[in-house]
Every structure is written in structure tokens, then in C-alpha cells.
PDB file of C-alpha atoms in Angstrom:
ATOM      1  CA  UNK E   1      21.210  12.094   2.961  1.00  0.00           C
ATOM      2  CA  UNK E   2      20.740  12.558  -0.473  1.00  0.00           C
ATOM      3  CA  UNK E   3      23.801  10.368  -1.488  1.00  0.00           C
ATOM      4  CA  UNK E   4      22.118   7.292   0.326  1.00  0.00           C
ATOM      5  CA  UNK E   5      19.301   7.442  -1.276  1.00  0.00           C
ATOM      6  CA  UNK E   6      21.199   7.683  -4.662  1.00  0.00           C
ATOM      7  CA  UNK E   7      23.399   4.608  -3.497  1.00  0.00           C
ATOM      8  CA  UNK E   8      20.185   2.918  -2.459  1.00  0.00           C
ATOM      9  CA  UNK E   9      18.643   3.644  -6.188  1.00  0.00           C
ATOM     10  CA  UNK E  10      21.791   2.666  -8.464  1.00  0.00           C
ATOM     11  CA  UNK E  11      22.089  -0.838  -6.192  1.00  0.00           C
ATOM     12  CA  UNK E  12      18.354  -1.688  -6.205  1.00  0.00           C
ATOM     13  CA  UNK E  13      18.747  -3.273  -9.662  1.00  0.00           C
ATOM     14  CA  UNK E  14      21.301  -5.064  -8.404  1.00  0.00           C
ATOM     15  CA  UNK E  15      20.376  -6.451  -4.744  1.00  0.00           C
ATOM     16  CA  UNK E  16      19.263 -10.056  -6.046  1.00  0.00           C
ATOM     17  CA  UNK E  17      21.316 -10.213  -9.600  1.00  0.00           C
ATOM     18  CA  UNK E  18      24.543  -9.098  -8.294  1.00  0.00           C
ATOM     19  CA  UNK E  19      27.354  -7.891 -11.022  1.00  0.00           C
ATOM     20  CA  UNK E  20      30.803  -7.393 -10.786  1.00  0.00           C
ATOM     21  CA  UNK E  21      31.028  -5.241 -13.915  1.00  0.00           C
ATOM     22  CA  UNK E  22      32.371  -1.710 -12.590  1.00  0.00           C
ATOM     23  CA  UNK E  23      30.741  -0.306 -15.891  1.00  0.00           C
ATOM     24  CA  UNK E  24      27.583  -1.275 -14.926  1.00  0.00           C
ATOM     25  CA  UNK E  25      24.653   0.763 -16.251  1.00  0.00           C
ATOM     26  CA  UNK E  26      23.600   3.202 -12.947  1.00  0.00           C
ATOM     27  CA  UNK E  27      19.999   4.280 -14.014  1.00  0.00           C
ATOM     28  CA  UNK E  28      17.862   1.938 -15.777  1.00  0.00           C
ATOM     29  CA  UNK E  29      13.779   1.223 -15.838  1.00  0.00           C
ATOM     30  CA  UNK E  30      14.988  -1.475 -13.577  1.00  0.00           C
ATOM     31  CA  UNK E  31      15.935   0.612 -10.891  1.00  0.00           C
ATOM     32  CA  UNK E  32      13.644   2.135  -7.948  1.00  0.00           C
ATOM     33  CA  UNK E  33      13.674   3.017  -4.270  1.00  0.00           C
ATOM     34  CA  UNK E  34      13.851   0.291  -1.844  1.00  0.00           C
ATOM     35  CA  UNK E  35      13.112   0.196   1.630  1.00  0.00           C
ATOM     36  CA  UNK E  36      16.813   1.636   2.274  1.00  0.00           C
ATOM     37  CA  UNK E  37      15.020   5.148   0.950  1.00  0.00           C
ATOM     38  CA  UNK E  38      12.178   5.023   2.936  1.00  0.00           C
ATOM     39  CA  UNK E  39      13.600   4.608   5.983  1.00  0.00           C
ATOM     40  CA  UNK E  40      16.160   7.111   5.616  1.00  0.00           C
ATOM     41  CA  UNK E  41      13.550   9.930   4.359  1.00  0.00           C
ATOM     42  CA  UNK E  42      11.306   8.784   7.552  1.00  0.00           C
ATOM     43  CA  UNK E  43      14.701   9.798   9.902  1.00  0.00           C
ATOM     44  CA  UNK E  44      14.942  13.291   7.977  1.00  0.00           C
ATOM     45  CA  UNK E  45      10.975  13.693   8.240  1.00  0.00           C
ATOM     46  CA  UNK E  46      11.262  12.757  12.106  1.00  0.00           C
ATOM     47  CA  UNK E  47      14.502  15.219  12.762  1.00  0.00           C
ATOM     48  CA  UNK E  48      12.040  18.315  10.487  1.00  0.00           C
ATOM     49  CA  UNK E  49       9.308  17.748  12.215  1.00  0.00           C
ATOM     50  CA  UNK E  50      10.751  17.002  16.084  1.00  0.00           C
ATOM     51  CA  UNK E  51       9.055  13.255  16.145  1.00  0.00           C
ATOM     52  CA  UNK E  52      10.050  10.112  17.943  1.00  0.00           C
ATOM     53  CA  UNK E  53      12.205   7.906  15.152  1.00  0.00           C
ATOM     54  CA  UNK E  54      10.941   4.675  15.749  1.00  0.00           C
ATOM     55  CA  UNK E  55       7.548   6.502  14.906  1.00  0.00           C
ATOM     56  CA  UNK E  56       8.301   7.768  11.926  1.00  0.00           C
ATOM     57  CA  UNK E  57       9.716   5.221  10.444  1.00  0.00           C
ATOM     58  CA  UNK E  58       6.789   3.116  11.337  1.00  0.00           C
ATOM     59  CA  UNK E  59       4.716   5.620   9.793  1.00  0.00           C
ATOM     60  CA  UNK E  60       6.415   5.879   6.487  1.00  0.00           C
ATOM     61  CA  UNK E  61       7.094   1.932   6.491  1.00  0.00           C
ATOM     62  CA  UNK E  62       3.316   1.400   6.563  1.00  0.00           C
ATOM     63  CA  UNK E  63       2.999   3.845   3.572  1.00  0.00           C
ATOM     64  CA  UNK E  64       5.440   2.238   1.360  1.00  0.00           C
ATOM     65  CA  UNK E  65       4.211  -1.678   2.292  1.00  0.00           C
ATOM     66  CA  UNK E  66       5.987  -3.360  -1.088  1.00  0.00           C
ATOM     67  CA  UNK E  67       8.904  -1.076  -1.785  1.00  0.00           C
ATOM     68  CA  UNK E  68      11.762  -2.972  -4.292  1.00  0.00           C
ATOM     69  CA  UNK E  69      13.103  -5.751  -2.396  1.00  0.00           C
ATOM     70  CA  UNK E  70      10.606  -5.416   0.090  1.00  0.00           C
ATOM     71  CA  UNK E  71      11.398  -5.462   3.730  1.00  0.00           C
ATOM     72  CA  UNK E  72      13.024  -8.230   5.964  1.00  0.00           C
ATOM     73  CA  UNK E  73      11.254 -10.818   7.623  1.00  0.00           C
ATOM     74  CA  UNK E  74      11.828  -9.363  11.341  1.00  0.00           C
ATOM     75  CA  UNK E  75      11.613  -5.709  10.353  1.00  0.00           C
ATOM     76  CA  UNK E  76       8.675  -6.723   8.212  1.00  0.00           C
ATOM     77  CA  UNK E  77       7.307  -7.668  11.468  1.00  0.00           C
ATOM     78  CA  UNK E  78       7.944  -4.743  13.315  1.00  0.00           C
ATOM     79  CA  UNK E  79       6.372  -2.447  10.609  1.00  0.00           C
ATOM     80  CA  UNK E  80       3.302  -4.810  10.479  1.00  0.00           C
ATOM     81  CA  UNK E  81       2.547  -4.383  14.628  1.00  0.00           C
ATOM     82  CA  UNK E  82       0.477  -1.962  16.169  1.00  0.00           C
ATOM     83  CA  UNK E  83       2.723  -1.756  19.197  1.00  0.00           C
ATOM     84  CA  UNK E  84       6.273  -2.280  18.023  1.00  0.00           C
ATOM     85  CA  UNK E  85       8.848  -2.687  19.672  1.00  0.00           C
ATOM     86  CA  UNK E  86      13.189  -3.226  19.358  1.00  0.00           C
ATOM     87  CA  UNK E  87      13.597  -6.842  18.034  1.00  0.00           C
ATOM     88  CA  UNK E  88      17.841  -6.778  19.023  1.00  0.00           C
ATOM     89  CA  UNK E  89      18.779  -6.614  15.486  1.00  0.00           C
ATOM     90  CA  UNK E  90      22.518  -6.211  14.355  1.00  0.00           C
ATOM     91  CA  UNK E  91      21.515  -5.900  10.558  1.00  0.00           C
ATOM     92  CA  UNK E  92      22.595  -3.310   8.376  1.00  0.00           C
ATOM     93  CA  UNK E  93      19.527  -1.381   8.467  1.00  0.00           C
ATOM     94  CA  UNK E  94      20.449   0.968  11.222  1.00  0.00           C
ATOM     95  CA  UNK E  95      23.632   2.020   9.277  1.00  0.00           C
ATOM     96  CA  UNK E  96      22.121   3.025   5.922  1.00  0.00           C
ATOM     97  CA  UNK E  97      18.937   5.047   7.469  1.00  0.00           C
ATOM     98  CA  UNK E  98      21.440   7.326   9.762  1.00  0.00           C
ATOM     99  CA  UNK E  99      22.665   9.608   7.204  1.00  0.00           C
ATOM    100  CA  UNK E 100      20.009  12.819   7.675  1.00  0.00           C
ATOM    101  CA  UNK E 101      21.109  12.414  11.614  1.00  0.00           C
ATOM    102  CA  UNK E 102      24.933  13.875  10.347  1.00  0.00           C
ATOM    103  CA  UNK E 103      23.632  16.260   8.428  1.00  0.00           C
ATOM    104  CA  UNK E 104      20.930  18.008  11.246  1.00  0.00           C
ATOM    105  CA  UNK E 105      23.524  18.162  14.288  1.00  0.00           C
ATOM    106  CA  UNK E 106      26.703  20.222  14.590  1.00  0.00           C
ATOM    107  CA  UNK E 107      28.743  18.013  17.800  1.00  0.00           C
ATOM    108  CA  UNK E 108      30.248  15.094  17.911  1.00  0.00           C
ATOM    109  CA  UNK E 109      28.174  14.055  20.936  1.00  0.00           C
ATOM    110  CA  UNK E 110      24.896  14.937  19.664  1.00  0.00           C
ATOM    111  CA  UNK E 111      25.776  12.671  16.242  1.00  0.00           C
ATOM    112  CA  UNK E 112      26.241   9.779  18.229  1.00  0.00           C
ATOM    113  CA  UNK E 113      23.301  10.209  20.641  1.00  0.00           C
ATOM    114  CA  UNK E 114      20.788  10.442  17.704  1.00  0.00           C
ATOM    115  CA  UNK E 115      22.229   7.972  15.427  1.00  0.00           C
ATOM    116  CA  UNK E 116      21.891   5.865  18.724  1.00  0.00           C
ATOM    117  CA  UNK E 117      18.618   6.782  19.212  1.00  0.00           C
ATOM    118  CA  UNK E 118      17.423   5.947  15.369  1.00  0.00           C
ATOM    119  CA  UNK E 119      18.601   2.586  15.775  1.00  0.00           C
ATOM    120  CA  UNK E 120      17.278   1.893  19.295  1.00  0.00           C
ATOM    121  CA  UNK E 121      13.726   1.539  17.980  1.00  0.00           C
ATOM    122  CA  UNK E 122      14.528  -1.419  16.265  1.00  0.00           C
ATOM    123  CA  UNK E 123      18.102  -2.291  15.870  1.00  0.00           C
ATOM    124  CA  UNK E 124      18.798  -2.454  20.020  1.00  0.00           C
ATOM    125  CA  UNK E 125      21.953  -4.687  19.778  1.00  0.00           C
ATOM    126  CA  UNK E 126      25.125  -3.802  20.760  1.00  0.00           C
ATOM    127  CA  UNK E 127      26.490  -3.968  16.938  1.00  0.00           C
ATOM    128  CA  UNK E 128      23.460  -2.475  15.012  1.00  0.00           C
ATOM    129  CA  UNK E 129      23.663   0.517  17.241  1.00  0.00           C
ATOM    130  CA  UNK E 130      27.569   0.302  16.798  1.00  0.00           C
ATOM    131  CA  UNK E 131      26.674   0.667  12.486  1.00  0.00           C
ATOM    132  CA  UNK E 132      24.282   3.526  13.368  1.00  0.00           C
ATOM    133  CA  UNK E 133      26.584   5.411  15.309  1.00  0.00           C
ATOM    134  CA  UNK E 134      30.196   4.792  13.073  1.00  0.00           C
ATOM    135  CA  UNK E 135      28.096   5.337   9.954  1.00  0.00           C
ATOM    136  CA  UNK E 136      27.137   8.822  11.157  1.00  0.00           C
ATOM    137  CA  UNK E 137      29.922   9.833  12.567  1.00  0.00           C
ATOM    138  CA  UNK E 138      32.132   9.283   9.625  1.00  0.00           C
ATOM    139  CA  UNK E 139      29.353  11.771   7.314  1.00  0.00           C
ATOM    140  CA  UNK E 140      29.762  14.146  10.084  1.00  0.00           C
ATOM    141  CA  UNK E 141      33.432  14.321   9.889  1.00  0.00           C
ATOM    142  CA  UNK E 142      33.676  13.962   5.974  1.00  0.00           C
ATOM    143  CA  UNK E 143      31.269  17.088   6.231  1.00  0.00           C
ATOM    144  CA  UNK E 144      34.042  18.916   8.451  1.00  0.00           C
ATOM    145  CA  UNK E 145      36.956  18.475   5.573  1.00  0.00           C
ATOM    146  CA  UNK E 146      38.666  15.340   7.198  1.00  0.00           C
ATOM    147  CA  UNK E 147      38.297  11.788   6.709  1.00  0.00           C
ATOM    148  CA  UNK E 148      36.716   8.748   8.006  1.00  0.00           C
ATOM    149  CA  UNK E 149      39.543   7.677  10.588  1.00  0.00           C
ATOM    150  CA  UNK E 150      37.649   8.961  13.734  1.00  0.00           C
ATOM    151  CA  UNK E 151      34.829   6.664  12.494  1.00  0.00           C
ATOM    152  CA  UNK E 152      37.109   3.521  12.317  1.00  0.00           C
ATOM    153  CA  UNK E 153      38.936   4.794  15.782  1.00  0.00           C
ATOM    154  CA  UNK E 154      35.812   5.231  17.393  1.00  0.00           C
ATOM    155  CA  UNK E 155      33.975   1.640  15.713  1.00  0.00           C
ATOM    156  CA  UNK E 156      37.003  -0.419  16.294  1.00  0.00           C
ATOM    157  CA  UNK E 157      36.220  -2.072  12.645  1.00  0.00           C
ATOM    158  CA  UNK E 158      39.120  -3.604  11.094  1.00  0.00           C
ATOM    159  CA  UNK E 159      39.150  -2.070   7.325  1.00  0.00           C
ATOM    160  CA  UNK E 160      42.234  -4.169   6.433  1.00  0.00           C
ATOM    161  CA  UNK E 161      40.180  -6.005   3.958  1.00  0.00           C
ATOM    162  CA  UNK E 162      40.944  -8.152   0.884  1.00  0.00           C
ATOM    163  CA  UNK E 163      38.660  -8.009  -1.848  1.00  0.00           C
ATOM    164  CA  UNK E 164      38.295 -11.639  -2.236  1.00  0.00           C
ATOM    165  CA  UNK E 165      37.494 -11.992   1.546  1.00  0.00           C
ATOM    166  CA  UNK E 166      34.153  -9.843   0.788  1.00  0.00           C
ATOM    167  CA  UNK E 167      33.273  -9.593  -3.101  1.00  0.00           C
ATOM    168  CA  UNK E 168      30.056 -11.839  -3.959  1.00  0.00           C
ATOM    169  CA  UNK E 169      29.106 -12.267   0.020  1.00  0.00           C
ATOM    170  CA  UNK E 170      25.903 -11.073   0.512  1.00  0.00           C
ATOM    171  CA  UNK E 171      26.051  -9.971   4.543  1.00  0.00           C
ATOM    172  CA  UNK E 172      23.177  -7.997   6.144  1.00  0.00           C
ATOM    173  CA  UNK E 173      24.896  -7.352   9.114  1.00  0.00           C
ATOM    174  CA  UNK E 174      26.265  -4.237  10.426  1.00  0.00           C
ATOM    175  CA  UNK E 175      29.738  -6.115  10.939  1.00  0.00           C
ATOM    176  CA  UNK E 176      29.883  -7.300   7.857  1.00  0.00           C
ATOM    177  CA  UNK E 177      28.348  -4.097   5.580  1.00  0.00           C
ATOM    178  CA  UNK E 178      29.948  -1.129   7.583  1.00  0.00           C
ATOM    179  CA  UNK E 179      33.715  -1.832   7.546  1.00  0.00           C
ATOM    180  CA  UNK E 180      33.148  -2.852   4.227  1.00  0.00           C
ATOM    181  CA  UNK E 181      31.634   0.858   3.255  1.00  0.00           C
ATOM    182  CA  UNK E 182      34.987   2.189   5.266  1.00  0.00           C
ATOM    183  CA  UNK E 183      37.601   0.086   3.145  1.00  0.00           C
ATOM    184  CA  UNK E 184      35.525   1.549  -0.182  1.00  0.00           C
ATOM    185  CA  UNK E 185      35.534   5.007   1.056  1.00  0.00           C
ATOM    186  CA  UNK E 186      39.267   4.770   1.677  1.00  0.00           C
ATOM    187  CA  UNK E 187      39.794   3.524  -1.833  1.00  0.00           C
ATOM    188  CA  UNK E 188      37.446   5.408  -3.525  1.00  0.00           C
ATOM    189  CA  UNK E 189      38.338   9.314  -5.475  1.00  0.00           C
ATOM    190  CA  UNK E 190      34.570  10.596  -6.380  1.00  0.00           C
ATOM    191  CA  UNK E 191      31.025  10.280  -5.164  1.00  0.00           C
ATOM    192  CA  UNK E 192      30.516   7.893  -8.508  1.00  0.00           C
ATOM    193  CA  UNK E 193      33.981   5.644  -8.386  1.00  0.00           C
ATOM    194  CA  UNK E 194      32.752   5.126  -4.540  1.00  0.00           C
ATOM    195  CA  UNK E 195      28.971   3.868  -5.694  1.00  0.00           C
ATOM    196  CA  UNK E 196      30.778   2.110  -8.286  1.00  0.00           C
ATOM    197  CA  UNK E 197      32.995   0.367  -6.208  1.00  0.00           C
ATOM    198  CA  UNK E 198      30.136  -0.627  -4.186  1.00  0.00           C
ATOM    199  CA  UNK E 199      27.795  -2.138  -5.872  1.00  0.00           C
ATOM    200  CA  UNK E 200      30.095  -4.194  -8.388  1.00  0.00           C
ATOM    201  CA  UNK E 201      31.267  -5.511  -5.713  1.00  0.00           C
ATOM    202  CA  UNK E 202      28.429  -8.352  -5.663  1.00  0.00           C
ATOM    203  CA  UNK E 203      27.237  -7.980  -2.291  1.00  0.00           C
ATOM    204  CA  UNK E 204      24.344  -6.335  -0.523  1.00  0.00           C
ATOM    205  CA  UNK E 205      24.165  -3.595  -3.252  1.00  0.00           C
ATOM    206  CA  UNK E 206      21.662  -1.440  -2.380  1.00  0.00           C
ATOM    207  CA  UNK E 207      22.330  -1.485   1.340  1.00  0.00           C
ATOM    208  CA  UNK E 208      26.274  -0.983   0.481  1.00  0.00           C
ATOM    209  CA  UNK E 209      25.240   1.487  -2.106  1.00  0.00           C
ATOM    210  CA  UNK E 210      23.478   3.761   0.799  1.00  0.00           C
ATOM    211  CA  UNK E 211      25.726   3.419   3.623  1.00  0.00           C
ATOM    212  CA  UNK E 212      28.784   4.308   0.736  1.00  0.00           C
ATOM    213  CA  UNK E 213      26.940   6.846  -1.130  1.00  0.00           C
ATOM    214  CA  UNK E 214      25.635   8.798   2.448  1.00  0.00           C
ATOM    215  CA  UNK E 215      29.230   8.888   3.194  1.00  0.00           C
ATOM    216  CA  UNK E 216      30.785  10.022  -0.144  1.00  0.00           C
ATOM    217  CA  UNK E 217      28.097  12.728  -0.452  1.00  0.00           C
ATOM    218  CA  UNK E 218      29.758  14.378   2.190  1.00  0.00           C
ATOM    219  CA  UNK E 219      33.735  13.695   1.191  1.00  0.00           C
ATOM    220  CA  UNK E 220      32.669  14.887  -2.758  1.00  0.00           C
ATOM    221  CA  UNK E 221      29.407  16.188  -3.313  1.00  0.00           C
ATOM    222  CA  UNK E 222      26.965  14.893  -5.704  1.00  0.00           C
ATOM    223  CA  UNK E 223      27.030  15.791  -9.683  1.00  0.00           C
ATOM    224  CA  UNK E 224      24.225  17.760 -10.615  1.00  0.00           C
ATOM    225  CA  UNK E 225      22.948  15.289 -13.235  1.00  0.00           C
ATOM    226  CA  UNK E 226      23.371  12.016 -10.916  1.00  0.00           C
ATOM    227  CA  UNK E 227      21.355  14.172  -8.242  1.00  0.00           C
ATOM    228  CA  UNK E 228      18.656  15.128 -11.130  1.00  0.00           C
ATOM    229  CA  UNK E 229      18.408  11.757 -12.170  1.00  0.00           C
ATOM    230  CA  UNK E 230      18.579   9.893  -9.173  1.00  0.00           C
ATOM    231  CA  UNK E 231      15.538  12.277  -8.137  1.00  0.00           C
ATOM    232  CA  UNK E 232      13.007  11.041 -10.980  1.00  0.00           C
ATOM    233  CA  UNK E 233      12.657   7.903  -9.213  1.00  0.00           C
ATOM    234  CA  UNK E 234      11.392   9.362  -5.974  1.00  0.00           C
ATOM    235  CA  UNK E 235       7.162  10.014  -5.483  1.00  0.00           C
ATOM    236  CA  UNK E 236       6.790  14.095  -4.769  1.00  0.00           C
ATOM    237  CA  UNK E 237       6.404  13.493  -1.306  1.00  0.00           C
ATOM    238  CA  UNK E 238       9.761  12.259  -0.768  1.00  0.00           C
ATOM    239  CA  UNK E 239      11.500  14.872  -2.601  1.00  0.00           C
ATOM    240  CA  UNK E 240       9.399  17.472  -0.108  1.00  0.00           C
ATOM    241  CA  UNK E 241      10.816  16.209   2.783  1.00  0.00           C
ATOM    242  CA  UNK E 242      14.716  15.962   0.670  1.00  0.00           C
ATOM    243  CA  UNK E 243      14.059  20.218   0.423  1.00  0.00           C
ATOM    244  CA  UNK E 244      12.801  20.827   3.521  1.00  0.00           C
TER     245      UNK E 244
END
């Protein structure tokens, strides 16, 4: 989960002044959390502490009101209502909280029932659950020694992607982030090149950065002094529920 929240950190900066320079600076005073982090910590804090997902994140949501970025106009909603409930969303949110889910369960089966059930809260359509789901099940088998090719079996994404088809395009969706992550990962040869790769790619950066960073966490490991430094930017809180 870790590597999301890095990927969400290094493409903060970058969400609304998007760069194409590969050599782009990854830690700056410019950089911070954004909502990407919050939600993801509030799915590890839900799986440590046996809670419903939906109220957990709503929980930690409320906490954070004004992370970097903020939140979107719908989801904003949802975190602002004392009795929310699943809006049918297909955006990209449900993909880049999902990463503590393949880290907590050991089957196939039970990967895909609670990456289903953290984006069933909110993200109830057909394709955000889809995200969710593909998202955590290529972690899970990245964290068994293979690759992501179940994932893209299982999704039915088409990763045959040109560059020029997707560079600059700033897509919240699930169908137009996730395969996106998949043709990175499957280019990618470290846990950095992959963040790299994502964010100069001028799109959703900090959302691309999570879903590609939870994923190359678990094909490469993190360096120990990206993983110290991403970690400054996080209140103590945070980090508690990152140990436990």
C-alpha cells in the first residue's frame, strides 16, 4: 500500500501542471498527500480494525476535508452526507484506494470479493468495481513472483496502447486510468522508472501515480530512501496505521 501512497505523493505536484519531463524533480515543498492517500490509509485502517469500508473511508474523508487537490464534486458529496450512500461511479477512485486489500488476503477469491466490496460503497458501477477488482488482483499476483497478465485476463482491458493515444489526457475513469497503469507496468524495470513513467506522462498524475506505484511496490519493492522520504509528508497518524 505503501507504493500508492508514494505514487500518490510524487504526482500531487503534478495533478493540475502536468509535465512530460521524465527527470522531473519527485520530492519537492510542492508535493503533499492528496485525497488518493487518505482513502487508501482509511481501507488499511478498516481491514486492521475489522470495519465496514464505506465507513471508514467516510470517517477519514471527514478528517482530511481539504487534502491537495481536494476531492471530486460527487465524492465530495458523499463524504459531506450523514447517510451516504453508492453514487454509480466508474471513476478512478476505486482503483487507487484498493491496494492494502492485496496485501491483507492470501486467495484469489477473497482479493476480488474485498476489492469489490471497497468500491461498492461508492463506486457501484459495473466499471469502477471492474478498476477495484483488476487493480488488486494484479498487486496480489505481482506479490506471488508473476506478473500482471491474470489482471488483464481477468479485466478484459486492452493494454495495446500508443503513447500518443493517452499522454496529456487527463481521464478519471477507471477505463481510461487502469489499462493505462497495466501498459506502464509492462514497460516499466523498477518501482521509480514505473512512477516515472507515470506521472510524465501528463495525465491524471497522482491518481496514475497510485494505482502504478501500488502495483510496482509489489513487482520491485520500494528503495529505502524513496520510502523514508515519501514518509515525511504523511501526519503521525497515518504512518500508525502504515505499521500496524
Amino acid at each position: 500500500m505503501l507504493g500508492a501512497i508514494i505514487g500518490d505523493i510524487v504526482g500531487s505536484r503534478w495533478e493540475f501542471n502536468p509535465t512530460n519531463d521524465y527527470d522531473f524533480e519527485m520530492f519537492s515543498q510542492e508535493n503533499s498527500f492528496t485525497d488518493d492517500t487518505v482513502c487508501t490509509v482509511a481501507v488499511a485502517d478498516a481491514i486492521a480494525k475489522g470495519r465496514d469500508y464505506g465507513e471508514s473511508i467516510h470517517e477519514w474523508c471527514r478528517r482530511y476535508p481539504s487534502p491537495m487537490g481536494g476531492y471530486g464534486g460527487r465524492f465530495r458529496q458523499w463524504v459531506m452526507s450523514d447517510e451516504p450512500k453508492p453514487y454509480g461511479s466508474f471513476g478512478n477512485g476505486s482503483a487507487m484506494r484498493v491496494s492494502p486489500v492485496a496485501w491483507s488476503f492470501n486467495t484469489v477469491e477473497d482479493v476480488l470479493r474485498e476489492a469489490r466490496l471497497t468500491a461498492e460503497c461508492t463506486h457501484n458501477h459495473p466499471e469502477g468495481i471492474r478498476g477495484a477488482e483488476a487493480t488488486a488482483l494484479a498487486i496480489f499476483e505481482c506479490r506471488q513472483g508473476r506478473d500482471i497478465s491474470a489482471a488483464v485476463e481477468y479485466s478484459g482491458y486492452d493494454i495495446n496502447i500508443n503513447k500518443e493515444e493517452v499522454e496529456n489526457r487527463f481521464d478519471e475513469t477507471c477505463l481510461g486510468t487502469v489499462p493505462v497503469a497495466f501498459w506502464i507496468i509492462n514497460q516499466s524495470t523498477s518501482f521509480e522508472d514505473a512512477l516515472r513513467r507515470a506521472v510524465s506522462l501528463g495525465a491524471d498524475a497522482d491518481t496514475l501515480g497510485a494505482i502504478v506505484g501500488g502495483i510496482a511496490e509489489a513487482r520491485w519493492g520500494i528503495p529505502d530512501d524513496i520510502r523514508q522520504k515519501a514518509m515525511e509528508y504523511l501526519p503521525e497518524e497515518m504512518r500508525r496505521v502504515i505499521a500496524k
